[in-house]
PDB file of C-alpha atoms in Angstrom:
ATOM      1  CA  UNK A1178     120.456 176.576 117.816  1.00 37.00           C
ATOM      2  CA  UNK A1179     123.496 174.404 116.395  1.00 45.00           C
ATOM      3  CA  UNK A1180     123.478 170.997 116.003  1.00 52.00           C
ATOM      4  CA  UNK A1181     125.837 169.313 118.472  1.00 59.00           C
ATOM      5  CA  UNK A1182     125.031 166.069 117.517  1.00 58.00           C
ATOM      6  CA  UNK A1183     123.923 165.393 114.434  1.00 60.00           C
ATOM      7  CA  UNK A1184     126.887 167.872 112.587  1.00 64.00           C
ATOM      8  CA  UNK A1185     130.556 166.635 111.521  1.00 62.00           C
ATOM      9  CA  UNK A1186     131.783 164.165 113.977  1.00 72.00           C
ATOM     10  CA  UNK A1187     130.133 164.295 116.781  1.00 74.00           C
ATOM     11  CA  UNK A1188     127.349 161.693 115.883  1.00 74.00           C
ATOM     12  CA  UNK A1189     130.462 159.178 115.108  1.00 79.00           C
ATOM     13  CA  UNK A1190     131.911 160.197 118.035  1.00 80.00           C
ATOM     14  CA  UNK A1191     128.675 159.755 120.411  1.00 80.00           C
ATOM     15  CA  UNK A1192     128.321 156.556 118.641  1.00 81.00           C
ATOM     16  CA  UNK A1193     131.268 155.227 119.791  1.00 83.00           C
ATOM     17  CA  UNK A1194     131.113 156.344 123.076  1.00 86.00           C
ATOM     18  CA  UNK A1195     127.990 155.084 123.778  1.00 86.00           C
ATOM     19  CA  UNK A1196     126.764 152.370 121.841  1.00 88.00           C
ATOM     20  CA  UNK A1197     128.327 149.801 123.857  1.00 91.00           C
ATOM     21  CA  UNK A1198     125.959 151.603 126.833  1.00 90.00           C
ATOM     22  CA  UNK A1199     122.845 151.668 124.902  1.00 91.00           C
ATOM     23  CA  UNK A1200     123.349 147.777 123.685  1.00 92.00           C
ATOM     24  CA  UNK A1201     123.640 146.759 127.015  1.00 92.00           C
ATOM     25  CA  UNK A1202     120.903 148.338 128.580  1.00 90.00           C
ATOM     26  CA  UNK A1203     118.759 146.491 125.851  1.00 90.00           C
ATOM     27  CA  UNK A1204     120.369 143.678 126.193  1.00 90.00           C
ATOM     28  CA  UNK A1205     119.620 143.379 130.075  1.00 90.00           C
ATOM     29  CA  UNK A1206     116.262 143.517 129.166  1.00 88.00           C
ATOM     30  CA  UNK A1207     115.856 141.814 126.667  1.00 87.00           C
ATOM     31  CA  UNK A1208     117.926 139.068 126.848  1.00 87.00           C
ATOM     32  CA  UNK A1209     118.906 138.639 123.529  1.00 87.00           C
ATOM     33  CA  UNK A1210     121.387 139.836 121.497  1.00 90.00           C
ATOM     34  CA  UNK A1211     120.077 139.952 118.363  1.00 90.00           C
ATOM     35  CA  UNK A1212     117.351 142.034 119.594  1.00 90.00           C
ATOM     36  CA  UNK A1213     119.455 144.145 121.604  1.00 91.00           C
ATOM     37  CA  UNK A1214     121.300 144.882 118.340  1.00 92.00           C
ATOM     38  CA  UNK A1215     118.955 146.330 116.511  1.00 91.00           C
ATOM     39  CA  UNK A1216     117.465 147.815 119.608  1.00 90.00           C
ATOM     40  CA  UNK A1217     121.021 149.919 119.913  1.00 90.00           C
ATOM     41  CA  UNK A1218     121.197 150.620 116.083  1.00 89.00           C
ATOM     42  CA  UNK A1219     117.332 151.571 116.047  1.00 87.00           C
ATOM     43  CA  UNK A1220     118.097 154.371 119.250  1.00 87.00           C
ATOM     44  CA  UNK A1221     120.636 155.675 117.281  1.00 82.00           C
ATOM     45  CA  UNK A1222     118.989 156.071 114.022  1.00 83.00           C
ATOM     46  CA  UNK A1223     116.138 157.773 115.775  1.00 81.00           C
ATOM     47  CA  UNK A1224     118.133 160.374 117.667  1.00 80.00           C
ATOM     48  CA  UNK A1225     119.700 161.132 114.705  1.00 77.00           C
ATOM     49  CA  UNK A1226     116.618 161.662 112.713  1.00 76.00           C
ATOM     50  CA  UNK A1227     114.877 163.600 115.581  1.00 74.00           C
ATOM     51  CA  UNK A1228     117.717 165.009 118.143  1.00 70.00           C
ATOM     52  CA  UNK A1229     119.928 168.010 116.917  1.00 63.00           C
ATOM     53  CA  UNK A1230     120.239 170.474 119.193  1.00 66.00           C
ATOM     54  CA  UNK A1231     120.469 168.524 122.218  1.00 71.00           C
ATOM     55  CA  UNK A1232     123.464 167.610 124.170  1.00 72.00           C
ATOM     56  CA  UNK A1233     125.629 164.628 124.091  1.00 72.00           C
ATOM     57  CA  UNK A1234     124.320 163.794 127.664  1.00 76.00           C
ATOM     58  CA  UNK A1235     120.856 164.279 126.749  1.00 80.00           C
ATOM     59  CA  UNK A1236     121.224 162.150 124.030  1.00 80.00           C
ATOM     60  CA  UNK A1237     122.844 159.046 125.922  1.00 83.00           C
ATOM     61  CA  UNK A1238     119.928 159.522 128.689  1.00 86.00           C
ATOM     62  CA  UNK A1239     117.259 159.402 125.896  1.00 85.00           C
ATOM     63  CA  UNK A1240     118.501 157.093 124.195  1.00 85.00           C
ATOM     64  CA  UNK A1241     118.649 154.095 127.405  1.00 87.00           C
ATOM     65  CA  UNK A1242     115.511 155.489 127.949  1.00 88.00           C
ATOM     66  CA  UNK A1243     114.295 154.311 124.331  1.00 87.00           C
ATOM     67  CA  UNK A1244     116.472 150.959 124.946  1.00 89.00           C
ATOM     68  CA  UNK A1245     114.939 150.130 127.900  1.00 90.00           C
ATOM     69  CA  UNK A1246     111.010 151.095 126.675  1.00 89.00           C
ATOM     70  CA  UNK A1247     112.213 149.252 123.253  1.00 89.00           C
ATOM     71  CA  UNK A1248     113.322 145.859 125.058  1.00 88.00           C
ATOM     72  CA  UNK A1249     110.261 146.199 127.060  1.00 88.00           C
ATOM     73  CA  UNK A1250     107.816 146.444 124.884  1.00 87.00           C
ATOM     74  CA  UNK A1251     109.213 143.797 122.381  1.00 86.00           C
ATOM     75  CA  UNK A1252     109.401 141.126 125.141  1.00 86.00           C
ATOM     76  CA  UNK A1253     105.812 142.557 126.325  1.00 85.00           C
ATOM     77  CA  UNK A1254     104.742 141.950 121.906  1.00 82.00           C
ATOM     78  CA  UNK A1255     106.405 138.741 121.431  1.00 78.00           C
ATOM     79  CA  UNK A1256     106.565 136.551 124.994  1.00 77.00           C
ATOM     80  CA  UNK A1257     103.908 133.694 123.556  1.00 76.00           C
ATOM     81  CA  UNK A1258     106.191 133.055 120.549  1.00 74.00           C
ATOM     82  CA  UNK A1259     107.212 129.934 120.388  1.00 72.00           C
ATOM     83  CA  UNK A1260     110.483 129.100 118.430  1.00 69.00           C
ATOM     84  CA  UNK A1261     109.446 126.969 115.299  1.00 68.00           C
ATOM     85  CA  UNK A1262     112.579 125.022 115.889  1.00 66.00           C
ATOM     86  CA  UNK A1263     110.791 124.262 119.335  1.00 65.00           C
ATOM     87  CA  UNK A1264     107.967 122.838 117.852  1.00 65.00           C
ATOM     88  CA  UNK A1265     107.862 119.176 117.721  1.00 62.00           C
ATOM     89  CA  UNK A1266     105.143 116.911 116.155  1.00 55.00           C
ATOM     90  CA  UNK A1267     104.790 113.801 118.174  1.00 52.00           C
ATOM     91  CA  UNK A1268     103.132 111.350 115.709  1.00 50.00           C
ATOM     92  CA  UNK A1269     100.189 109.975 118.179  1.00 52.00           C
ATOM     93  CA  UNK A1270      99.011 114.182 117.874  1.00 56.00           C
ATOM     94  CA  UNK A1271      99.120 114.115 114.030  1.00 53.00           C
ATOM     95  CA  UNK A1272      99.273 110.713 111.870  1.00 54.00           C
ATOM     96  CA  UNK A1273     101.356 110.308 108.868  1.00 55.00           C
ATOM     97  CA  UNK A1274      98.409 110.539 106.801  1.00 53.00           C
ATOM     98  CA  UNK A1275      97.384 114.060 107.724  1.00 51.00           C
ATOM     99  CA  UNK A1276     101.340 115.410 107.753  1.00 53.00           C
ATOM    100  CA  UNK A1277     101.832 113.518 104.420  1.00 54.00           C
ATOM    101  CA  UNK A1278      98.736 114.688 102.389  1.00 53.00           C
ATOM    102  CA  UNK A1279      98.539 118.105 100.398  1.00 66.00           C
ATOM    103  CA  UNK A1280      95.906 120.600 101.627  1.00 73.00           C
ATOM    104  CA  UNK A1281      94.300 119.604  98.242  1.00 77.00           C
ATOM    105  CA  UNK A1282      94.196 115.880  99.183  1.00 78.00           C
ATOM    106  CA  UNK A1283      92.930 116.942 102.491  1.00 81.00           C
ATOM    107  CA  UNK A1284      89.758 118.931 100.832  1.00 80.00           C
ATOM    108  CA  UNK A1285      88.785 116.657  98.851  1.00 80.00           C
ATOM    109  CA  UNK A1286      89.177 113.680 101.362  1.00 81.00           C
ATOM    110  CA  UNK A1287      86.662 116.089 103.646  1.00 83.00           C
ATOM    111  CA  UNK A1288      84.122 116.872 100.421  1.00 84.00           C
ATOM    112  CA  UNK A1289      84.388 113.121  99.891  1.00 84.00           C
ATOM    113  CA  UNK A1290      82.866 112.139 103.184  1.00 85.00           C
ATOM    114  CA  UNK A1291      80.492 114.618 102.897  1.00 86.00           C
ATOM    115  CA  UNK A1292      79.006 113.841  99.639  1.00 85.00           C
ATOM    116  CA  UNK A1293      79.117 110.047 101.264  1.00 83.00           C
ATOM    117  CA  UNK A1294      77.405 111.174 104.292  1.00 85.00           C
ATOM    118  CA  UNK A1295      74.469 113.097 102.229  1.00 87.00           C
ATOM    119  CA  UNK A1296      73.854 110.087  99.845  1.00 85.00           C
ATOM    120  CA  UNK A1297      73.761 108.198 103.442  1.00 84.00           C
ATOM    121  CA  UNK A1298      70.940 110.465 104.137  1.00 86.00           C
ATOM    122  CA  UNK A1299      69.473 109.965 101.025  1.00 87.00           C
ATOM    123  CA  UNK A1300      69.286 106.214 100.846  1.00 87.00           C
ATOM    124  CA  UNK A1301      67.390 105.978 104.888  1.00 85.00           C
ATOM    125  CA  UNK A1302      64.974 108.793 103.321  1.00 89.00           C
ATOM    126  CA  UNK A1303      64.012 106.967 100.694  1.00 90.00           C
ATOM    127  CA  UNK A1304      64.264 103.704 102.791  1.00 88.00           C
ATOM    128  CA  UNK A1305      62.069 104.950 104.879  1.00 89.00           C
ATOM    129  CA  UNK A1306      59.159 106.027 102.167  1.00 91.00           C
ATOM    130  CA  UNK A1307      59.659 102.806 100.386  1.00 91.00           C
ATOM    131  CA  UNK A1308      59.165 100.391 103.340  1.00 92.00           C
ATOM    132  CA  UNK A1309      59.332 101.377 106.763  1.00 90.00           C
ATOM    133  CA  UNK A1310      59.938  97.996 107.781  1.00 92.00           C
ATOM    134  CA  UNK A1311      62.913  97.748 106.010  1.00 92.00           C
ATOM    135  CA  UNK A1312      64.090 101.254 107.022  1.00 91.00           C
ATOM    136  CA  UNK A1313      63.353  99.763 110.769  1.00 91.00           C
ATOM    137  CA  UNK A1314      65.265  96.519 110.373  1.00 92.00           C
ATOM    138  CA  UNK A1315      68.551  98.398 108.574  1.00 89.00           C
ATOM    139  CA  UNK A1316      68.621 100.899 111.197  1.00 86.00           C
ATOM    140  CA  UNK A1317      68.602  98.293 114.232  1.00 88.00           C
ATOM    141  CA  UNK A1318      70.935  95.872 112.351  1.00 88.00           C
ATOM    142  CA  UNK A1319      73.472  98.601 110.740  1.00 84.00           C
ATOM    143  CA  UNK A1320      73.203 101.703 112.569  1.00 76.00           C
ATOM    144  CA  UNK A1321      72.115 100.451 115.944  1.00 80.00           C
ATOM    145  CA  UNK A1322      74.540  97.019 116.164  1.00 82.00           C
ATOM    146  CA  UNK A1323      72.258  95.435 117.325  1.00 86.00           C
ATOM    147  CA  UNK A1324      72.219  91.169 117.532  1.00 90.00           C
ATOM    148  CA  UNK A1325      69.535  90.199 114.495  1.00 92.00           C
ATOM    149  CA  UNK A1326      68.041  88.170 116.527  1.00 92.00           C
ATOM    150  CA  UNK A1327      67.597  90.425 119.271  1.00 90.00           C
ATOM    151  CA  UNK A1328      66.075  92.323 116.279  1.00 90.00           C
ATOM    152  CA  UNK A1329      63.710  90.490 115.107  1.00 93.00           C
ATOM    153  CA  UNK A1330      62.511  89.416 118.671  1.00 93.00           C
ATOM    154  CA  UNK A1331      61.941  93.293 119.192  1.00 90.00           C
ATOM    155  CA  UNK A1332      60.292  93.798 115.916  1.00 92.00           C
ATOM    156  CA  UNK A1333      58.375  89.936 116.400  1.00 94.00           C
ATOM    157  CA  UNK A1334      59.142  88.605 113.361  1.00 94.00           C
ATOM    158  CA  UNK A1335      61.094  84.987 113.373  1.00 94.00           C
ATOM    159  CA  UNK A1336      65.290  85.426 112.807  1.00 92.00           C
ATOM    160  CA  UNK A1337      64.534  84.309 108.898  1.00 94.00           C
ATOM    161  CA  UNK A1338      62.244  86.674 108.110  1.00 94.00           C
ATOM    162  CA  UNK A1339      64.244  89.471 109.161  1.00 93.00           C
ATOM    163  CA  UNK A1340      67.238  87.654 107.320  1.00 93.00           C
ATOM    164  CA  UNK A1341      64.782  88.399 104.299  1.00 94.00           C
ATOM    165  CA  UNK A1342      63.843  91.489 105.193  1.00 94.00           C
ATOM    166  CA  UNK A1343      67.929  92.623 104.623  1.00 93.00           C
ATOM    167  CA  UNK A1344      68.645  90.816 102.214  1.00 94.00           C
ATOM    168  CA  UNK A1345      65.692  92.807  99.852  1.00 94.00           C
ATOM    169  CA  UNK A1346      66.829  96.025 101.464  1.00 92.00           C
ATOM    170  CA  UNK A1347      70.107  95.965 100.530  1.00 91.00           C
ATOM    171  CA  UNK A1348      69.438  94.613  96.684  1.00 92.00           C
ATOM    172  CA  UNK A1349      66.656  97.637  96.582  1.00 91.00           C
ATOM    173  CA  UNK A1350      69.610 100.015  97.757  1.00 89.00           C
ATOM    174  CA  UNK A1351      71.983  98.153  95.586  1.00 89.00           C
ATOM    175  CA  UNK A1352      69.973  98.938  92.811  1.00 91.00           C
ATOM    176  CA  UNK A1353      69.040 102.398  92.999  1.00 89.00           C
ATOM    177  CA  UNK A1354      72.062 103.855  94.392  1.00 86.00           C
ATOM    178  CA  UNK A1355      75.062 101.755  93.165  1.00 86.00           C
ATOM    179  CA  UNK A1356      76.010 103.803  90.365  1.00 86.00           C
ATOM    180  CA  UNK A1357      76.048 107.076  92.385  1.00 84.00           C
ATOM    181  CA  UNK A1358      78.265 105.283  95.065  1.00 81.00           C
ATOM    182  CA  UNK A1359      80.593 103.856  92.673  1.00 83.00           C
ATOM    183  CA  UNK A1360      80.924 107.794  91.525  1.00 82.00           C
ATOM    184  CA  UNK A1361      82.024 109.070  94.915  1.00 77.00           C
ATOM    185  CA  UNK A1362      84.391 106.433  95.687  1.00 73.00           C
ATOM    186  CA  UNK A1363      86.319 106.537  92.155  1.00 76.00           C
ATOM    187  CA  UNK A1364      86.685 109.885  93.078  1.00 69.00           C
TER     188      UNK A1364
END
């Protein structure tokens, strides 16, 4: 069988006969020219490569065939894409300090609070074995908010007791876990 298509002139020729036809079609489904572009350019490559001994007309009705499929498909592939020139970042979503930071700042601002939350941990575990009435007294006061003198009604101690109470919690805490504080927050 001869090539009619691909030999000589006749792929110029069907080129410029119908290229205009094949863009179009993409482009009506589509919708944009950029894609219908390459659409065209891609039908034509790929009847070249694989069409030979078909005719002209064969050709052109393949190839809006593989336009329209083409456009299809790509809209079908790509329709939750969302232009990044679209994309706006309203500053109550994401605060200077996250947009500013590097992801390196950011990981170690999150392995920060984590070591800070485990040495938490730590001190109300060992709170808690040392005294348990101190470990009672911090938790209501710090953790819990609550009023110290609703406190130390609920625990029925007088308002200066439980002042005392604190006050030699914290200097205990002070003094066994200062320096490893200190650590994490000159980090």
């Amino acid at each position: 069988m001869e090539k009619e298509f691909t030999e000589g002139d006749a792929f110029v020729a069907a080129y410029s006969e119908y290229f205009g036809v094949v863009y179009k079609e993409a482009l009506k489904y589509s919708g944009n020219h950029h894609i219908a572009e390459e659409i065209a350019q891609d039908a034509f490559f790929t009847a070249y490569i694989q069409c030979g001994s078909e005719s002209k007309q064969q050709i052109k009705t393949w190839m809006l065939m593989f336009a329209r499929y083409r456009a299809m498909n790509y809209i079908r592939d790509h329709k939750r894409e969302v232009p990044l020139a679209e994309i706006t970042m309203s500053e109550d979503r994401y605060p200077n300090s996250l947009i500013d930071d590097s992801s390196e700042d950011q990981v170690v601002a999150l392995l920060k609070e984590k070591c800070f939350r485990e040495l938490g941990i730590d001190i109300f575990q060992e709170l808690y074995q040392k005294n348990a009435r101190w470990y009672k007294a911090v938790t209501l006061v710090y953790y819990a908010d609550m009023p110290q003198k609703e406190v130390a009604k609920r625990m029925g101690i007088t308002l200066n007791a439980l002042e005392g109470i604190l006050k030699r919690a914290r200097k205990w805490m002070i003094k066994r876990y200062k320096d490893q504080y200190d650590r994490l927050h000159d980090i």
